[in-house]
Coordinates of C-alpha atoms in Angstrom, one line a residue:
K1 CA 44.2 -28.0 11.4
F2 CA 42.2 -26.5 14.4
V3 CA 40.9 -23.1 14.2
S4 CA 38.8 -21.0 16.5
G5 CA 35.1 -20.8 14.7
N6 CA 32.5 -18.3 15.2
I7 CA 28.9 -18.1 18.4
V8 CA 26.7 -20.2 15.5
R9 CA 29.2 -23.1 15.6
K10 CA 28.4 -23.3 18.8
K11 CA 25.0 -24.0 18.9
R12 CA 25.6 -26.9 16.3
A13 CA 25.2 -30.6 18.0
P14 CA 28.6 -31.3 19.2
L15 CA 28.6 -34.9 16.9
F16 CA 28.3 -32.2 13.9
R17 CA 31.3 -29.9 15.5
L18 CA 33.9 -32.7 16.0
I19 CA 32.5 -34.6 12.2
Q20 CA 34.3 -30.7 10.9
H21 CA 37.2 -32.1 12.2
T22 CA 37.6 -35.6 11.0
K23 CA 38.1 -34.4 7.4
P24 CA 41.8 -35.5 7.8
Y25 CA 40.7 -39.0 8.7
R26 CA 37.3 -39.6 6.2
V27 CA 39.1 -42.7 4.0
K28 CA 40.1 -44.1 7.9
I29 CA 36.4 -43.5 8.9
W30 CA 34.7 -45.4 5.9
L31 CA 36.8 -48.1 5.6
A32 CA 36.7 -48.5 9.7
S33 CA 32.9 -49.1 9.1
T34 CA 33.1 -50.6 6.4
F35 CA 35.1 -53.7 8.2
S36 CA 32.5 -53.0 11.4
I37 CA 29.7 -54.3 9.3
L38 CA 31.0 -56.8 7.3
N39 CA 32.2 -58.1 11.1
R40 CA 28.8 -58.2 12.0
L41 CA 27.6 -60.0 8.6
F42 CA 29.4 -62.5 8.8
D43 CA 29.2 -62.5 12.6
L44 CA 25.3 -62.9 11.8
A45 CA 25.7 -66.3 9.8
P46 CA 26.1 -68.5 12.2
P47 CA 22.1 -69.0 13.1
V48 CA 21.2 -69.4 8.5
L49 CA 24.4 -72.3 8.9
I50 CA 22.1 -73.7 11.8
G51 CA 19.1 -73.4 9.7
A52 CA 20.8 -75.2 6.9
A53 CA 22.3 -78.4 8.9
V54 CA 18.6 -78.6 10.0
D55 CA 17.4 -78.5 6.3
I56 CA 20.0 -81.2 5.4
V57 CA 18.3 -83.5 8.1
V58 CA 15.0 -82.8 7.9
R59 CA 14.4 -82.2 4.4
R60 CA 17.4 -84.2 3.3
E61 CA 18.1 -85.2 -0.8
N62 CA 15.3 -81.5 -0.9
S63 CA 17.4 -79.5 1.2
I64 CA 18.5 -75.8 0.2
F65 CA 21.9 -77.5 -0.8
G66 CA 20.0 -80.5 -3.0
S67 CA 18.5 -77.6 -4.9
I68 CA 21.7 -77.0 -6.2
G69 CA 23.0 -80.1 -7.2
I70 CA 24.6 -81.4 -4.2
E71 CA 22.7 -84.4 -3.4
S72 CA 24.9 -86.5 -1.5
L73 CA 23.3 -85.3 2.4
R74 CA 27.6 -86.0 3.2
V75 CA 28.4 -83.9 0.3
Q76 CA 26.0 -81.4 1.5
L77 CA 27.9 -81.4 5.1
Y78 CA 31.3 -81.3 3.7
T79 CA 30.1 -78.1 1.8
L80 CA 28.4 -76.6 5.3
G81 CA 31.4 -77.0 6.8
I82 CA 33.5 -75.0 4.3
I83 CA 31.6 -72.7 4.3
T84 CA 31.3 -72.1 8.4
L85 CA 35.4 -72.3 8.3
M86 CA 35.1 -69.2 5.5
I87 CA 32.5 -67.2 7.3
W88 CA 34.7 -68.2 10.5
I89 CA 37.7 -66.7 9.2
S90 CA 36.3 -63.8 7.4
E91 CA 34.5 -62.8 10.8
S92 CA 37.7 -63.2 12.9
V93 CA 40.1 -61.2 9.9
F94 CA 37.2 -58.1 9.8
E95 CA 37.0 -58.0 13.2
Y96 CA 41.1 -57.1 13.6
L97 CA 40.7 -55.0 11.3
Y98 CA 38.1 -53.0 12.1
K99 CA 39.5 -52.9 15.9
I100 CA 43.0 -52.0 14.6
Y101 CA 41.3 -48.8 12.1
W102 CA 38.9 -47.2 14.8
R103 CA 41.6 -47.9 17.8
N104 CA 44.6 -46.1 15.3
L105 CA 41.7 -43.5 14.6
A106 CA 40.8 -43.2 18.4
Q107 CA 44.4 -43.0 19.0
S108 CA 45.3 -39.8 15.8
L109 CA 42.2 -38.0 16.1
Q110 CA 43.0 -38.1 20.4
H111 CA 46.2 -36.6 19.9
Q112 CA 45.4 -33.9 17.4
L113 CA 42.6 -32.7 19.5
R114 CA 44.5 -32.7 22.2
M115 CA 47.7 -30.7 20.8
G116 CA 45.2 -28.5 18.9
A117 CA 43.7 -28.1 22.1
Y118 CA 47.0 -27.3 23.6
N119 CA 48.2 -24.9 20.9
H120 CA 45.1 -23.1 20.6
I121 CA 45.7 -22.4 24.9
Q122 CA 48.9 -21.4 23.4
D123 CA 47.3 -18.9 21.7
L124 CA 45.4 -17.0 23.5
E125 CA 45.8 -13.9 25.5
L126 CA 47.0 -14.2 29.0
E127 CA 43.4 -12.6 30.6
Y128 CA 42.2 -15.7 29.8
F129 CA 44.0 -18.1 31.6
E130 CA 43.7 -15.6 35.1
E131 CA 40.1 -16.1 35.2
R132 CA 40.4 -19.6 34.3
H133 CA 41.6 -22.5 37.1
T134 CA 45.0 -24.5 35.8
G135 CA 43.1 -28.3 36.7
G136 CA 39.9 -27.2 35.0
L137 CA 42.3 -26.7 31.4
M138 CA 44.4 -29.3 32.2
A139 CA 40.6 -31.5 33.0
I140 CA 39.6 -30.8 29.2
L141 CA 43.3 -31.7 27.7
N142 CA 43.4 -35.2 29.3
D143 CA 40.1 -36.6 30.6
D144 CA 37.5 -35.1 28.1
V145 CA 40.3 -36.1 25.4
N146 CA 41.1 -39.6 27.0
Q147 CA 36.2 -40.2 26.6
L148 CA 36.3 -39.4 23.5
E149 CA 39.1 -41.7 22.9
R150 CA 37.0 -44.5 24.7
F151 CA 34.1 -44.0 22.4
L152 CA 35.8 -44.1 19.1
D153 CA 37.2 -46.9 20.3
I154 CA 34.4 -49.0 20.8
G155 CA 31.5 -46.9 21.0
A156 CA 31.7 -46.6 17.6
N157 CA 31.7 -50.2 16.5
D158 CA 29.1 -50.6 18.5
I159 CA 26.4 -48.4 17.0
I160 CA 27.2 -49.6 13.7
Q161 CA 27.1 -53.1 14.3
V162 CA 23.7 -52.1 16.0
I163 CA 22.4 -51.1 13.3
T164 CA 23.7 -53.4 10.9
T165 CA 21.9 -56.1 13.3
V166 CA 18.8 -54.6 13.1
V167 CA 18.8 -54.0 9.2
V168 CA 19.6 -57.4 8.1
I169 CA 17.3 -59.7 10.2
S170 CA 14.1 -57.0 9.9
I171 CA 14.9 -57.9 6.2
S172 CA 15.5 -61.6 7.1
F173 CA 12.5 -62.0 8.4
F174 CA 10.9 -60.4 6.1
I175 CA 12.2 -62.5 3.6
L176 CA 11.1 -66.0 5.4
S177 CA 7.8 -64.6 6.4
P178 CA 6.0 -61.0 5.8
Q179 CA 3.9 -61.6 9.4
V180 CA 7.0 -62.3 11.8
G181 CA 9.1 -59.4 9.8
A182 CA 6.0 -56.9 10.9
F183 CA 6.1 -58.3 14.4
A184 CA 9.7 -58.1 14.3
M185 CA 9.9 -54.3 13.8
V186 CA 7.4 -53.3 16.5
P187 CA 9.9 -52.5 19.5
I188 CA 12.0 -51.0 16.2
P189 CA 10.8 -47.5 16.5
I190 CA 9.5 -47.6 19.6
I191 CA 13.2 -48.5 20.8
L192 CA 14.4 -45.0 18.6
I193 CA 11.6 -42.8 19.8
F194 CA 12.6 -43.5 23.2
S195 CA 16.7 -43.5 22.7
I196 CA 16.0 -40.2 21.6
K197 CA 14.4 -38.7 24.3
F198 CA 16.8 -40.6 26.7
Q199 CA 19.5 -38.9 24.7
K200 CA 18.1 -35.5 25.3
K201 CA 17.3 -36.5 29.3
L202 CA 20.7 -37.8 29.4
E203 CA 22.9 -34.7 28.1
P204 CA 22.4 -32.0 30.7
R205 CA 23.0 -34.7 33.4
Y206 CA 26.7 -35.2 31.9
A207 CA 27.6 -31.9 31.2
A208 CA 27.5 -30.7 34.6
M209 CA 29.5 -34.1 35.4
R210 CA 32.3 -32.5 33.1
E211 CA 32.1 -30.0 35.0
K212 CA 32.3 -30.8 38.3
V213 CA 35.2 -32.9 37.5
G214 CA 36.6 -29.5 35.9
I215 CA 36.5 -28.2 39.1
L216 CA 37.8 -30.8 41.7
S217 CA 40.5 -31.0 39.1
G218 CA 41.0 -27.3 39.6
R219 CA 41.0 -28.0 42.9
L220 CA 43.9 -30.9 43.1
S221 CA 46.3 -29.3 40.8
N222 CA 46.0 -25.6 43.4
N223 CA 46.5 -28.5 46.1
L224 CA 49.7 -30.0 45.0
S225 CA 51.4 -26.7 43.8
G226 CA 51.1 -25.4 47.0
I227 CA 51.8 -28.0 49.5
A228 CA 54.8 -26.6 51.3
S229 CA 52.1 -23.7 52.1
I230 CA 49.2 -26.2 53.7
K231 CA 51.9 -27.9 55.6
S232 CA 53.5 -24.8 57.2
Y233 CA 50.0 -23.8 58.3
T234 CA 48.9 -27.0 59.0
N235 CA 45.8 -27.2 56.9
E236 CA 45.6 -30.5 55.6
E237 CA 42.7 -31.3 57.3
Y238 CA 41.2 -27.8 56.0
E239 CA 41.8 -28.7 52.6
S240 CA 40.6 -32.5 53.1
G241 CA 37.4 -31.3 53.1
R242 CA 37.3 -29.1 50.3
V243 CA 38.7 -31.5 48.0
A244 CA 35.9 -34.1 49.9
D245 CA 33.6 -31.5 49.4
S246 CA 33.9 -31.0 45.3
S247 CA 34.9 -34.8 44.8
L248 CA 31.1 -35.1 46.6
E249 CA 30.2 -32.9 44.1
Y250 CA 31.6 -35.0 41.0
Q251 CA 29.9 -38.5 42.9
D252 CA 26.3 -36.7 43.1
A253 CA 26.4 -35.7 39.4
N254 CA 27.7 -38.9 38.6
K255 CA 25.0 -40.5 40.3
H256 CA 22.3 -38.4 38.6
A257 CA 23.5 -39.3 35.3
I258 CA 24.0 -43.2 36.6
A259 CA 20.4 -42.5 38.0
L260 CA 18.7 -42.4 34.4
S261 CA 21.2 -44.4 32.8
S262 CA 21.3 -47.3 34.7
A263 CA 17.3 -47.8 33.3
F264 CA 18.1 -47.7 30.4
S265 CA 18.6 -52.0 29.2
P266 CA 16.1 -52.8 31.8
L267 CA 13.5 -51.0 29.8
I268 CA 14.8 -51.9 26.6
R269 CA 15.0 -55.6 27.2
I270 CA 11.5 -55.3 28.7
V271 CA 9.8 -54.0 24.8
V272 CA 12.5 -56.4 22.9
V273 CA 11.0 -59.9 25.1
V274 CA 7.6 -58.6 24.2
G275 CA 8.4 -58.4 20.3
F276 CA 10.4 -61.7 20.7
I277 CA 7.3 -63.1 22.4
L278 CA 5.1 -62.4 19.4
M279 CA 7.9 -63.7 17.3
L280 CA 8.0 -67.3 18.8
I281 CA 4.9 -67.8 19.0
I282 CA 3.5 -66.3 15.6
G283 CA 6.6 -68.0 13.8
G284 CA 5.7 -71.4 15.7
I285 CA 1.7 -71.4 14.9
Q286 CA 3.3 -70.7 11.4
T287 CA 5.3 -73.5 11.1
L288 CA 2.9 -76.1 12.7
E289 CA 0.4 -75.4 10.1
G290 CA 3.7 -75.8 6.9
S291 CA 3.8 -71.8 6.1
I292 CA 6.9 -71.4 7.4
E293 CA 9.6 -74.9 6.9
V294 CA 11.4 -75.8 10.4
A295 CA 14.7 -74.6 9.0
A296 CA 13.7 -71.1 8.1
Y297 CA 12.1 -71.6 12.1
S298 CA 15.1 -72.3 13.6
V299 CA 17.3 -69.1 12.0
I300 CA 14.0 -67.0 13.4
I301 CA 14.4 -68.4 16.8
F302 CA 18.4 -68.0 16.8
M303 CA 18.4 -64.8 15.2
I304 CA 16.4 -62.8 17.5
Q305 CA 19.1 -64.2 20.0
R306 CA 20.9 -62.0 17.7
L307 CA 18.9 -59.0 17.7
L308 CA 18.4 -59.1 21.7
W309 CA 21.9 -59.1 22.9
P310 CA 22.9 -56.0 21.0
L311 CA 20.2 -54.2 21.3
T312 CA 20.0 -54.8 25.8
R313 CA 23.5 -53.4 25.2
L314 CA 22.8 -50.0 23.6
G315 CA 22.0 -48.7 26.3
E316 CA 25.7 -48.9 27.2
T317 CA 26.2 -47.8 23.8
L318 CA 24.1 -44.8 24.8
D319 CA 26.4 -44.2 27.4
Q320 CA 29.5 -43.9 26.3
Y321 CA 27.8 -41.6 23.5
Q322 CA 27.0 -39.1 25.6
R323 CA 30.1 -38.9 28.3
A324 CA 31.8 -38.5 24.6
M325 CA 29.8 -35.7 23.2
A326 CA 29.6 -33.7 26.4
S327 CA 33.5 -34.3 26.3
T328 CA 33.8 -33.2 22.5
T329 CA 31.4 -29.7 23.6
R330 CA 34.4 -28.7 26.3
I331 CA 36.8 -29.5 23.8
L332 CA 35.7 -27.4 20.7
D333 CA 34.2 -24.9 23.1
L334 CA 38.0 -24.5 24.4
L335 CA 39.0 -24.6 20.3
D336 CA 36.3 -22.0 19.1
T337 CA 37.2 -19.5 21.9
P338 CA 38.3 -16.4 20.4
I339 CA 42.2 -14.9 19.8
N340 CA 42.0 -11.6 21.0
I341 CA 45.8 -10.8 20.5
V342 CA 46.0 -11.3 17.0
S343 CA 49.6 -11.4 15.6
G344 CA 51.0 -8.4 13.5
K345 CA 52.1 -9.2 9.5
K346 CA 55.5 -7.5 10.0
R347 CA 58.5 -9.2 10.6
V348 CA 61.9 -8.2 11.5
S349 CA 64.9 -10.0 12.8
T350 CA 66.3 -9.9 16.5
D351 CA 69.2 -8.1 15.0
K352 CA 67.3 -5.4 13.2
I353 CA 65.8 -4.2 16.6
K354 CA 68.0 -1.5 18.3
G355 CA 65.6 -1.3 21.0
K356 CA 64.2 2.3 21.3
I357 CA 60.8 2.0 23.0
V358 CA 58.1 4.9 23.0
L359 CA 54.4 4.3 25.5
D360 CA 52.6 6.3 23.5
D361 CA 49.6 7.8 25.7
I362 CA 49.0 4.5 27.3
H363 CA 45.4 3.9 28.8
F364 CA 44.6 0.6 30.5
G365 CA 42.5 -1.3 32.9
Y366 CA 42.0 -4.9 33.5
K367 CA 38.6 -6.6 33.1
R368 CA 36.2 -5.7 36.0
R369 CA 38.5 -3.2 37.9
P370 CA 39.6 0.2 37.6
S371 CA 41.9 1.7 35.0
I372 CA 45.3 1.3 36.0
M373 CA 47.4 3.2 32.8
N374 CA 46.1 6.3 32.4
S375 CA 47.6 8.8 30.2
F376 CA 51.0 7.0 30.2
S377 CA 53.9 8.5 28.2
A378 CA 57.7 7.4 28.6
I379 CA 60.6 7.2 25.6
I380 CA 63.5 5.1 26.4
Y381 CA 66.3 5.1 23.8
A382 CA 68.0 2.2 22.2
G383 CA 70.6 1.0 24.5
Q384 CA 69.4 2.4 27.8
T385 CA 68.8 0.9 31.0
I386 CA 66.1 2.5 33.2
A387 CA 64.2 1.5 36.0
F388 CA 60.4 2.0 36.9
V389 CA 59.6 2.1 40.9
G390 CA 57.0 2.9 43.2
A391 CA 54.8 1.0 45.1
T392 CA 53.0 -2.1 45.1
G393 CA 49.9 -1.8 41.8
A394 CA 51.6 1.2 40.5
G395 CA 51.2 -0.2 37.4
K396 CA 55.0 -1.7 36.4
T397 CA 54.9 -4.8 36.0
T398 CA 51.3 -4.0 33.7
L399 CA 53.7 -2.2 31.4
I400 CA 56.4 -5.7 30.6
K401 CA 52.7 -7.3 30.3
L402 CA 51.9 -4.5 27.5
L403 CA 55.7 -4.5 25.9
L404 CA 55.3 -8.0 25.4
R405 CA 51.6 -8.1 23.7
F406 CA 50.4 -10.4 26.9
Y407 CA 47.6 -7.7 27.2
D408 CA 47.0 -4.7 24.7
T409 CA 46.4 -1.2 25.5
Q410 CA 43.5 0.1 25.2
H411 CA 44.6 3.3 23.9
G412 CA 47.5 4.8 22.9
K413 CA 50.4 2.9 21.4
V414 CA 53.3 0.9 21.9
L415 CA 56.3 1.4 19.3
I416 CA 59.5 -0.3 19.1
D417 CA 62.2 1.6 16.5
G418 CA 59.6 3.5 15.7
I419 CA 56.7 0.1 15.0
D420 CA 53.4 -0.3 16.7
I421 CA 53.8 -3.2 18.8
K422 CA 50.4 -4.7 17.3
E423 CA 51.8 -4.4 13.8
L424 CA 54.4 -6.5 14.7
N425 CA 54.7 -10.8 14.4
L426 CA 54.4 -11.7 18.0
Q427 CA 56.8 -14.4 17.4
D428 CA 59.3 -11.9 16.5
L429 CA 58.8 -9.5 19.0
R430 CA 58.7 -11.6 22.1
A431 CA 62.3 -13.5 20.6
G432 CA 63.5 -10.0 20.8
I433 CA 62.4 -9.2 24.5
G434 CA 64.7 -10.9 27.6
L435 CA 62.4 -11.6 30.4
V436 CA 63.9 -12.2 34.0
S437 CA 60.5 -12.4 36.1
Q438 CA 60.3 -12.8 39.7
D439 CA 58.3 -15.8 39.6
T440 CA 60.9 -18.1 38.3
F441 CA 59.4 -20.1 35.5
L442 CA 61.9 -23.8 35.5
I443 CA 61.2 -27.1 33.1
D444 CA 61.3 -30.0 35.3
G445 CA 64.5 -30.8 33.6
T446 CA 68.0 -30.7 34.1
I447 CA 70.3 -27.2 34.8
R448 CA 71.3 -27.5 31.0
E449 CA 68.0 -27.8 29.5
N450 CA 66.6 -24.8 31.1
I451 CA 69.5 -22.2 30.7
A452 CA 69.3 -23.4 26.6
Y453 CA 65.3 -23.2 27.3
G454 CA 65.0 -20.2 24.4
K455 CA 67.9 -22.3 22.4
P456 CA 67.6 -25.9 22.4
E457 CA 70.6 -26.7 20.4
T458 CA 73.0 -24.5 21.7
L459 CA 76.4 -26.3 22.3
M460 CA 77.8 -26.7 25.7
H461 CA 80.6 -24.1 25.5
H462 CA 78.0 -21.4 25.1
I463 CA 75.9 -22.6 28.2
I464 CA 78.7 -22.4 30.2
E465 CA 80.2 -19.2 29.1
A466 CA 76.2 -17.7 29.9
A467 CA 76.1 -19.3 32.9
K468 CA 79.8 -17.2 34.4
I469 CA 78.3 -14.1 33.3
A470 CA 74.9 -15.2 35.9
E471 CA 77.9 -15.8 38.0
V472 CA 76.0 -19.7 38.4
H473 CA 78.9 -22.2 37.1
E474 CA 80.8 -22.0 39.9
F475 CA 77.9 -23.1 41.6
V476 CA 76.5 -25.8 39.1
N477 CA 79.8 -27.4 39.1
S478 CA 79.9 -28.1 42.6
L479 CA 77.2 -30.3 42.2
P480 CA 77.4 -34.4 41.4
D481 CA 75.9 -33.7 38.3
G482 CA 76.7 -30.5 37.0
Y483 CA 75.1 -29.4 34.3
N484 CA 73.4 -32.7 33.6
T485 CA 71.4 -32.2 37.3
L486 CA 67.6 -32.2 37.8
V487 CA 65.7 -28.9 39.1
G488 CA 62.8 -30.8 39.7
E489 CA 59.0 -29.4 39.0
R490 CA 59.1 -25.1 38.7
G491 CA 62.5 -25.7 39.6
Q492 CA 62.4 -27.0 44.1
K493 CA 65.1 -28.6 43.8
L494 CA 67.1 -25.5 43.5
S495 CA 67.1 -21.8 45.7
G496 CA 65.2 -18.5 45.0
G497 CA 68.8 -17.4 44.4
Q498 CA 69.6 -19.8 42.5
R499 CA 67.1 -20.1 40.0
Q500 CA 67.3 -16.5 39.3
R501 CA 71.2 -16.8 38.1
V502 CA 69.1 -19.5 35.8
S503 CA 67.0 -17.4 34.6
I504 CA 69.5 -14.5 34.5
A505 CA 72.1 -17.6 31.8
R506 CA 68.7 -17.9 30.2
A507 CA 68.6 -14.6 29.2
V508 CA 72.2 -13.9 28.2
L509 CA 72.1 -16.7 26.2
K510 CA 68.8 -15.6 24.1
D511 CA 71.4 -12.5 24.1
P512 CA 68.4 -10.0 22.8
P513 CA 68.2 -6.8 22.5
I514 CA 65.8 -5.7 24.9
L515 CA 66.1 -7.2 28.4
I516 CA 63.2 -6.7 31.6
F517 CA 63.9 -7.5 34.9
D518 CA 61.1 -7.6 37.3
E519 CA 61.8 -7.3 40.8
A520 CA 65.1 -10.2 40.0
T521 CA 66.3 -9.3 43.4
S522 CA 63.2 -9.5 45.0
S523 CA 63.7 -12.7 47.3
V524 CA 67.5 -13.3 47.7
D525 CA 69.7 -12.8 50.0
N526 CA 72.7 -9.7 49.7
E527 CA 75.2 -12.3 48.7
T528 CA 73.4 -13.1 45.9
E529 CA 71.7 -9.4 45.0
A530 CA 75.3 -8.2 44.5
A531 CA 76.6 -11.7 42.7
I532 CA 72.8 -10.1 40.2
Q533 CA 73.9 -6.9 40.3
R534 CA 77.5 -7.5 39.1
S535 CA 75.8 -9.5 36.5
L536 CA 73.0 -6.8 35.6
E537 CA 76.5 -4.6 34.9
R538 CA 77.7 -7.2 32.6
I539 CA 75.2 -7.6 30.5
T540 CA 73.1 -4.8 30.0
E541 CA 75.9 -3.3 28.4
G542 CA 74.9 -2.1 24.1
R543 CA 71.4 -3.2 24.5
T544 CA 67.8 -1.5 26.2
T545 CA 66.9 -2.9 29.8
I546 CA 64.1 -1.8 32.3
I547 CA 64.3 -2.6 35.4
I548 CA 61.5 -2.9 38.3
A549 CA 62.7 -2.9 41.3
H550 CA 61.5 -2.2 44.9
R551 CA 65.3 -2.5 46.3
L552 CA 66.8 0.8 44.8
S553 CA 70.0 -0.1 45.7
T554 CA 69.9 -1.9 42.6
I555 CA 69.2 0.6 40.8
R556 CA 71.6 3.5 41.5
H557 CA 73.8 3.6 38.2
V558 CA 71.0 3.3 36.0
D559 CA 70.4 5.8 33.1
Q560 CA 67.2 7.1 33.7
I561 CA 64.1 6.2 36.9
Y562 CA 61.0 7.0 36.4
V563 CA 58.4 6.8 39.8
I564 CA 55.2 5.8 39.1
E565 CA 51.5 5.9 41.4
N566 CA 48.7 5.2 39.8
G567 CA 49.7 4.7 36.9
R568 CA 51.4 8.3 36.1
I569 CA 55.2 8.9 36.0
I570 CA 55.3 11.6 39.2
E571 CA 58.8 11.9 39.4
K572 CA 61.6 11.1 36.9
G573 CA 65.3 11.1 36.7
V574 CA 68.8 9.8 38.1
H575 CA 69.5 8.5 41.5
E576 CA 71.3 11.5 42.3
E577 CA 68.4 14.3 41.8
L578 CA 66.0 12.1 43.2
I579 CA 66.6 11.8 46.3
A580 CA 67.8 15.1 46.2
L581 CA 64.0 15.6 46.0
A582 CA 63.3 16.8 49.0
G583 CA 59.4 15.2 50.3
G584 CA 59.7 13.1 47.5
Q585 CA 58.4 9.3 47.1
Y586 CA 61.8 8.3 45.6
S587 CA 63.6 10.2 48.4
T588 CA 61.1 8.7 50.9
L589 CA 60.9 5.3 50.1
W590 CA 65.9 5.9 49.5
K591 CA 65.6 7.4 53.4
V592 CA 63.6 4.4 54.7
Q593 CA 65.2 1.3 52.6
T594 CA 68.7 2.5 54.1
G595 CA 67.5 3.4 57.2
E596 CA 67.4 7.1 57.8
I597 CA 63.8 6.9 58.6
S598 CA 61.8 4.3 60.3

């Protein structure tokens, strides 16, 4: 399970931070690593087999096989053939096993990291999202997680096998000839020191690259969601230029990293070839002098080739590692983001909520913005239908966000049935509130799925009943696929009024004790408004209802109207009382909307 960490943990190297999240996979990691090592050991056997074959034809009865009692040269060759077959089979088996384990491990860890990050995002407060681009978060959940998966799929095995190769071949050289072994070790520390310094220089370049790809993803996501506005303002060329700028910045960041990463392998190859030449000459001289057998010299030559190839690939492997660690840092930084709005411990079932709401001396302001709510107080009694009206920015929608605990008050309390909502379990609190927002969110599914969004297992006749109350049933029945009609992304295949009525049907089906309508009729025609108004009259009975409205005609019959200005209540009463206040804000707004004044 992924939990948010602390500031100290962020300072640790990304690899060590990642290891903390691999505890459930420790056994699989050890098995995968073991299979990688065994595969490499068997892969390094062919040079030894070639040396053994040379030993048989050169030394004949005195070969290594002869020393263990196999005198016949044919039997020696047959034995060597059988051993060769067993080694190749073993190498193939362990190759299959390490690929299976590493790839499945990569998929499992990828899934858990992505779900851990996504679930953590869902627990973060609304303020977090208002300060970040959706595309940037998508880049982390998709591109960065995939980058880590690619490294685990290939790079982790490569690193293990390079280490195994260096260790085994170095030991082999010391056994065959200590002098040759000493020269074989000369390039190793040089390569290691160079790799560490190279890694430190490469790390910030890949971090910058991942940041640029996040910005690019954010721009693309924003433009695709706003494609209708781009087309209507004929701004395709302008937006294409902005995307091109972001893409070029990402390209430049990539070039900056590529310029350094591409230099690694050629430089390593030069260091390796120096060691190769030294071993070639020194080993050859010792063979001519009789210090080393011809077969042993053959093994050394072939082993050098086995060492050369993986070391020259080290640059590519290190490049994969740095890309993965840059992505890992972004993923784990997201997971380490603290959750500021923490769920309370008090549980309450929906059927136990009566719906009395007390707003007690509320003070609130968004970060880096002036205060919106100032000593705001109001009481909404259970079963009452009230409305908040006022100019844009007066604080109406902010009240709804505070009630749902999308934000927490900076001072004062919000109480439901006498309980501070900070003490309530967040799931229970929000389960007891049905929200119909001006910005209706519909999933990319069917009308049925959207109405049943809060209760996916609801039977069809309950869905139809809710649709009838919301006055959307007749429209749905007129469609060829009825309730199985796909609404498209964010419901784009439906009109604004149709989306609103589906949203109302969803709230009806949820059947919460508290209902909130946030500008539910602000963008619909008169006919749809009338239909929604009829729906409101039916579904508000017996439950606490809060309506935020610009159209005063929709709130004429509510129990209480609050007029808000600059985060304070300046007028309250029923419709008739408020329009009777000469010079009052509500009265003035009513006259403007009814055409009495312009």
